[in-house]
PDB file of C-alpha atoms in Angstrom:
ATOM      1  CA  MET G   1      49.438  23.293   9.740  1.00  0.00           C
ATOM      2  CA  ASN G   2      52.790  24.842  10.557  1.00  0.00           C
ATOM      3  CA  ASP G   3      56.070  23.162  10.180  1.00  0.00           C
ATOM      4  CA  SER G   4      56.569  22.507  13.925  1.00  0.00           C
ATOM      5  CA  THR G   5      53.407  20.188  13.890  1.00  0.00           C
ATOM      6  CA  ASP G   6      54.355  18.510  10.676  1.00  0.00           C
ATOM      7  CA  LYS G   7      57.540  17.321  12.208  1.00  0.00           C
ATOM      8  CA  ARG G   8      56.037  15.838  15.358  1.00  0.00           C
ATOM      9  CA  PRO G   9      56.400  12.013  15.695  1.00  0.00           C
ATOM     10  CA  GLN G  10      53.349  10.037  15.109  1.00  0.00           C
ATOM     11  CA  PRO G  11      52.216   7.697  17.807  1.00  0.00           C
ATOM     12  CA  LEU G  12      53.022   4.186  17.338  1.00  0.00           C
ATOM     13  CA  SER G  13      50.512   1.693  16.310  1.00  0.00           C
ATOM     14  CA  ALA G  14      49.293  -1.112  18.539  1.00  0.00           C
ATOM     15  CA  ALA G  15      51.601  -3.439  16.780  1.00  0.00           C
ATOM     16  CA  GLU G  16      54.591  -1.169  16.841  1.00  0.00           C
ATOM     17  CA  GLU G  17      54.009  -0.424  20.597  1.00  0.00           C
ATOM     18  CA  ALA G  18      53.858  -4.156  21.219  1.00  0.00           C
ATOM     19  CA  VAL G  19      57.137  -4.787  19.416  1.00  0.00           C
ATOM     20  CA  VAL G  20      58.923  -2.043  21.132  1.00  0.00           C
ATOM     21  CA  ARG G  21      57.929  -3.274  24.595  1.00  0.00           C
ATOM     22  CA  ALA G  22      58.626  -6.907  23.792  1.00  0.00           C
ATOM     23  CA  LEU G  23      62.084  -5.810  22.482  1.00  0.00           C
ATOM     24  CA  SER G  24      62.731  -4.060  25.752  1.00  0.00           C
ATOM     25  CA  ARG G  25      61.947  -7.084  27.767  1.00  0.00           C
ATOM     26  CA  VAL G  26      63.958  -9.333  25.487  1.00  0.00           C
ATOM     27  CA  MET G  27      67.063  -7.077  25.846  1.00  0.00           C
ATOM     28  CA  TYR G  28      67.048  -7.739  29.443  1.00  0.00           C
ATOM     29  CA  ALA G  29      65.579 -11.013  29.973  1.00  0.00           C
ATOM     30  CA  LEU G  30      67.568 -12.927  27.157  1.00  0.00           C
ATOM     31  CA  PRO G  31      71.127 -12.201  28.428  1.00  0.00           C
ATOM     32  CA  ARG G  32      69.984 -13.089  32.131  1.00  0.00           C
ATOM     33  CA  ALA G  33      68.460 -16.498  30.926  1.00  0.00           C
ATOM     34  CA  ILE G  34      71.447 -17.399  29.011  1.00  0.00           C
ATOM     35  CA  ASP G  35      73.841 -16.190  31.753  1.00  0.00           C
ATOM     36  CA  LEU G  36      71.836 -18.161  34.169  1.00  0.00           C
ATOM     37  CA  ASP G  37      72.125 -21.337  32.003  1.00  0.00           C
ATOM     38  CA  MET G  38      75.860 -20.739  31.556  1.00  0.00           C
ATOM     39  CA  ARG G  39      76.457 -20.378  35.198  1.00  0.00           C
ATOM     40  CA  ARG G  40      74.255 -23.304  36.203  1.00  0.00           C
ATOM     41  CA  GLU G  41      76.039 -25.713  33.765  1.00  0.00           C
ATOM     42  CA  LEU G  42      79.733 -24.414  33.742  1.00  0.00           C
ATOM     43  CA  GLN G  43      79.828 -21.948  36.477  1.00  0.00           C
ATOM     44  CA  MET G  44      80.797 -19.449  33.593  1.00  0.00           C
ATOM     45  CA  PRO G  45      79.171 -16.074  33.266  1.00  0.00           C
ATOM     46  CA  LEU G  46      77.923 -15.001  29.933  1.00  0.00           C
ATOM     47  CA  ILE G  47      80.267 -12.068  29.792  1.00  0.00           C
ATOM     48  CA  ASP G  48      83.264 -14.397  30.123  1.00  0.00           C
ATOM     49  CA  TYR G  49      81.972 -16.458  27.301  1.00  0.00           C
ATOM     50  CA  THR G  50      81.309 -13.453  25.197  1.00  0.00           C
ATOM     51  CA  ALA G  51      84.894 -12.060  25.539  1.00  0.00           C
ATOM     52  CA  LEU G  52      86.272 -15.480  24.895  1.00  0.00           C
ATOM     53  CA  MET G  53      84.124 -15.741  21.801  1.00  0.00           C
ATOM     54  CA  HIS G  54      85.185 -12.463  20.441  1.00  0.00           C
ATOM     55  CA  LEU G  55      88.906 -13.244  20.970  1.00  0.00           C
ATOM     56  CA  SER G  56      88.574 -16.657  19.294  1.00  0.00           C
ATOM     57  CA  GLU G  57      87.085 -14.805  16.148  1.00  0.00           C
ATOM     58  CA  ALA G  58      89.898 -12.204  16.157  1.00  0.00           C
ATOM     59  CA  ARG G  59      92.975 -12.482  13.984  1.00  0.00           C
ATOM     60  CA  ASP G  60      95.718 -14.397  16.001  1.00  0.00           C
ATOM     61  CA  ARG G  61      93.143 -14.606  18.780  1.00  0.00           C
ATOM     62  CA  ARG G  62      94.009 -11.148  20.015  1.00  0.00           C
ATOM     63  CA  LEU G  63      92.342  -7.816  20.336  1.00  0.00           C
ATOM     64  CA  ARG G  64      93.094  -4.430  21.648  1.00  0.00           C
ATOM     65  CA  MET G  65      91.488  -4.061  25.077  1.00  0.00           C
ATOM     66  CA  SER G  66      89.437  -1.075  23.776  1.00  0.00           C
ATOM     67  CA  GLU G  67      88.132  -3.145  20.861  1.00  0.00           C
ATOM     68  CA  LEU G  68      87.294  -6.121  23.170  1.00  0.00           C
ATOM     69  CA  ALA G  69      85.622  -3.677  25.514  1.00  0.00           C
ATOM     70  CA  THR G  70      83.395  -2.303  22.662  1.00  0.00           C
ATOM     71  CA  ALA G  71      82.630  -5.814  21.376  1.00  0.00           C
ATOM     72  CA  CYS G  72      81.597  -6.818  24.918  1.00  0.00           C
ATOM     73  CA  GLU G  73      79.683  -3.631  25.626  1.00  0.00           C
ATOM     74  CA  LEU G  74      81.889  -2.809  28.658  1.00  0.00           C
ATOM     75  CA  SER G  75      83.759   0.242  29.716  1.00  0.00           C
ATOM     76  CA  LEU G  76      87.511   0.170  29.522  1.00  0.00           C
ATOM     77  CA  SER G  77      87.692  -0.212  33.255  1.00  0.00           C
ATOM     78  CA  GLY G  78      85.087  -3.000  33.288  1.00  0.00           C
ATOM     79  CA  MET G  79      87.053  -4.766  30.574  1.00  0.00           C
ATOM     80  CA  SER G  80      90.237  -4.398  32.481  1.00  0.00           C
ATOM     81  CA  ARG G  81      88.416  -6.083  35.491  1.00  0.00           C
ATOM     82  CA  LEU G  82      87.049  -8.863  33.282  1.00  0.00           C
ATOM     83  CA  ALA G  83      90.482  -9.468  31.619  1.00  0.00           C
ATOM     84  CA  GLY G  84      92.026  -9.631  34.943  1.00  0.00           C
ATOM     85  CA  HIS G  85      89.592 -12.234  35.913  1.00  0.00           C
ATOM     86  CA  LEU G  86      90.114 -14.330  32.774  1.00  0.00           C
ATOM     87  CA  GLU G  87      93.939 -14.010  33.155  1.00  0.00           C
ATOM     88  CA  SER G  88      93.813 -15.184  36.748  1.00  0.00           C
ATOM     89  CA  GLN G  89      92.195 -18.351  35.316  1.00  0.00           C
ATOM     90  CA  GLY G  90      94.701 -18.865  32.585  1.00  0.00           C
ATOM     91  CA  LEU G  91      91.956 -18.098  29.868  1.00  0.00           C
ATOM     92  CA  VAL G  92      93.497 -14.859  28.614  1.00  0.00           C
ATOM     93  CA  ARG G  93      96.889 -13.130  28.646  1.00  0.00           C
ATOM     94  CA  ARG G  94      97.186  -9.294  28.661  1.00  0.00           C
ATOM     95  CA  VAL G  95     100.277  -8.125  26.531  1.00  0.00           C
ATOM     96  CA  LYS G  96     101.580  -4.630  25.833  1.00  0.00           C
ATOM     97  CA  SER G  97     102.106  -3.498  22.219  1.00  0.00           C
ATOM     98  CA  ASP G  98     105.729  -3.696  21.077  1.00  0.00           C
ATOM     99  CA  LYS G  99     105.139  -0.337  19.380  1.00  0.00           C
ATOM    100  CA  ASP G 100     103.166   1.645  21.851  1.00  0.00           C
ATOM    101  CA  ALA G 101     103.197   0.925  25.562  1.00  0.00           C
ATOM    102  CA  ARG G 102      99.853   2.438  26.032  1.00  0.00           C
ATOM    103  CA  ILE G 103      98.247  -0.154  24.015  1.00  0.00           C
ATOM    104  CA  ALA G 104      97.320  -3.402  25.673  1.00  0.00           C
ATOM    105  CA  TYR G 105      96.054  -6.497  23.851  1.00  0.00           C
ATOM    106  CA  ALA G 106      94.007  -9.449  25.319  1.00  0.00           C
ATOM    107  CA  VAL G 107      95.170 -12.806  23.784  1.00  0.00           C
ATOM    108  CA  LEU G 108      93.197 -16.002  24.123  1.00  0.00           C
ATOM    109  CA  THR G 109      95.215 -18.772  25.476  1.00  0.00           C
ATOM    110  CA  ASP G 110      94.839 -22.447  24.450  1.00  0.00           C
ATOM    111  CA  ALA G 111      93.192 -23.085  27.895  1.00  0.00           C
ATOM    112  CA  GLY G 112      90.614 -20.125  27.044  1.00  0.00           C
ATOM    113  CA  PHE G 113      90.025 -21.714  23.558  1.00  0.00           C
ATOM    114  CA  ALA G 114      89.377 -25.182  25.222  1.00  0.00           C
ATOM    115  CA  GLN G 115      87.027 -23.447  27.756  1.00  0.00           C
ATOM    116  CA  LEU G 116      85.165 -21.681  24.998  1.00  0.00           C
ATOM    117  CA  GLU G 117      84.891 -25.119  23.076  1.00  0.00           C
ATOM    118  CA  GLU G 118      83.316 -26.651  26.322  1.00  0.00           C
ATOM    119  CA  ALA G 119      81.080 -23.831  26.882  1.00  0.00           C
ATOM    120  CA  TRP G 120      79.906 -23.380  23.205  1.00  0.00           C
ATOM    121  CA  PRO G 121      77.042 -26.186  23.215  1.00  0.00           C
ATOM    122  CA  ILE G 122      75.707 -24.901  26.422  1.00  0.00           C
ATOM    123  CA  ASN G 123      75.655 -21.322  24.973  1.00  0.00           C
ATOM    124  CA  LEU G 124      74.096 -22.683  21.669  1.00  0.00           C
ATOM    125  CA  ALA G 125      71.295 -24.670  23.459  1.00  0.00           C
ATOM    126  CA  SER G 126      70.402 -21.768  25.660  1.00  0.00           C
ATOM    127  CA  VAL G 127      70.287 -19.326  22.691  1.00  0.00           C
ATOM    128  CA  ARG G 128      68.083 -21.660  20.787  1.00  0.00           C
ATOM    129  CA  ARG G 129      65.789 -22.544  23.667  1.00  0.00           C
ATOM    130  CA  ASN G 130      65.227 -18.894  24.994  1.00  0.00           C
ATOM    131  CA  PHE G 131      65.286 -17.137  21.720  1.00  0.00           C
ATOM    132  CA  VAL G 132      65.657 -18.770  18.260  1.00  0.00           C
ATOM    133  CA  ASP G 133      63.086 -21.448  18.942  1.00  0.00           C
ATOM    134  CA  HIS G 134      60.439 -18.609  19.428  1.00  0.00           C
ATOM    135  CA  LEU G 135      61.174 -17.236  15.927  1.00  0.00           C
ATOM    136  CA  ASN G 136      59.397 -19.907  13.952  1.00  0.00           C
ATOM    137  CA  GLY G 137      57.593 -18.376  10.792  1.00  0.00           C
ATOM    138  CA  ILE G 138      59.568 -15.157  11.006  1.00  0.00           C
ATOM    139  CA  ASP G 139      61.916 -14.175   8.148  1.00  0.00           C
ATOM    140  CA  LEU G 140      65.181 -14.351  10.042  1.00  0.00           C
ATOM    141  CA  ALA G 141      67.313 -12.597   7.147  1.00  0.00           C
ATOM    142  CA  MET G 142      64.857  -9.630   7.356  1.00  0.00           C
ATOM    143  CA  LEU G 143      64.893  -9.580  11.128  1.00  0.00           C
ATOM    144  CA  ALA G 144      68.689  -9.618  11.096  1.00  0.00           C
ATOM    145  CA  LYS G 145      68.725  -6.880   8.616  1.00  0.00           C
ATOM    146  CA  ALA G 146      66.323  -4.805  10.670  1.00  0.00           C
ATOM    147  CA  PHE G 147      68.583  -5.348  13.836  1.00  0.00           C
ATOM    148  CA  GLN G 148      71.721  -4.492  11.861  1.00  0.00           C
ATOM    149  CA  LYS G 149      69.975  -1.225  10.622  1.00  0.00           C
ATOM    150  CA  THR G 150      69.015  -0.179  14.108  1.00  0.00           C
ATOM    151  CA  ALA G 151      71.399   2.426  15.553  1.00  0.00           C
ATOM    152  CA  THR G 152      73.500   1.679  18.507  1.00  0.00           C
ATOM    153  CA  PRO G 153      74.404   4.494  20.978  1.00  0.00           C
ATOM    154  CA  GLY G 154      78.008   4.451  19.508  1.00  0.00           C
ATOM    155  CA  ASP G 155      76.624   4.878  16.068  1.00  0.00           C
ATOM    156  CA  ALA G 156      74.209   7.730  17.246  1.00  0.00           C
ATOM    157  CA  LEU G 157      77.194   9.442  19.014  1.00  0.00           C
ATOM    158  CA  SER G 158      79.550   9.183  15.915  1.00  0.00           C
ATOM    159  CA  GLU G 159      76.917  10.571  13.660  1.00  0.00           C
ATOM    160  CA  GLY G 160      76.309  13.503  16.048  1.00  0.00           C
ATOM    161  CA  GLN G 161      72.969  12.432  17.475  1.00  0.00           C
ATOM    162  CA  THR G 162      72.624  12.617  21.288  1.00  0.00           C
ATOM    163  CA  GLY G 163      69.139  11.009  21.595  1.00  0.00           C
ATOM    164  CA  GLN G 164      67.865  14.367  23.192  1.00  0.00           C
ATOM    165  CA  THR G 165      64.776  15.941  22.073  1.00  0.00           C
ATOM    166  CA  PRO G 166      65.247  19.107  19.984  1.00  0.00           C
ATOM    167  CA  SER G 167      64.386  22.412  21.908  1.00  0.00           C
TER     168      SER G 167
END
């Protein structure tokens, strides 16, 4: 064998293929199911909840808009639209940095925190029903570790990987 054939990826086993295909479905179906529950119960989209959650966990309940965008898996313009929507509801305030006018922060208001507290049980019930309850008998610590080790597109880009097939 020459070196080029030694480096070819091996086909997935049936079990590996099943996991990859199921994960692809879960990545799309799970957020939709949780979003549907959140909208039905509270008229709150999952992305609103996600932004409020990240802000609630941040020091002083504030994050740079760019950090919040990354945490929410949104572009900066998408985050700006979401922050405007949340601000119009009084859930978030946007403030400029005192040191650098180019930097904007999103700050969770008391009303935003109260909304998050109201939404939390709905989100928790949906996450349990649509995901966690289906993991009986699985080592959750190992699963979490495997998920954490899986590269995200941002990690791949920062490591100089583009996801392209070598020529």
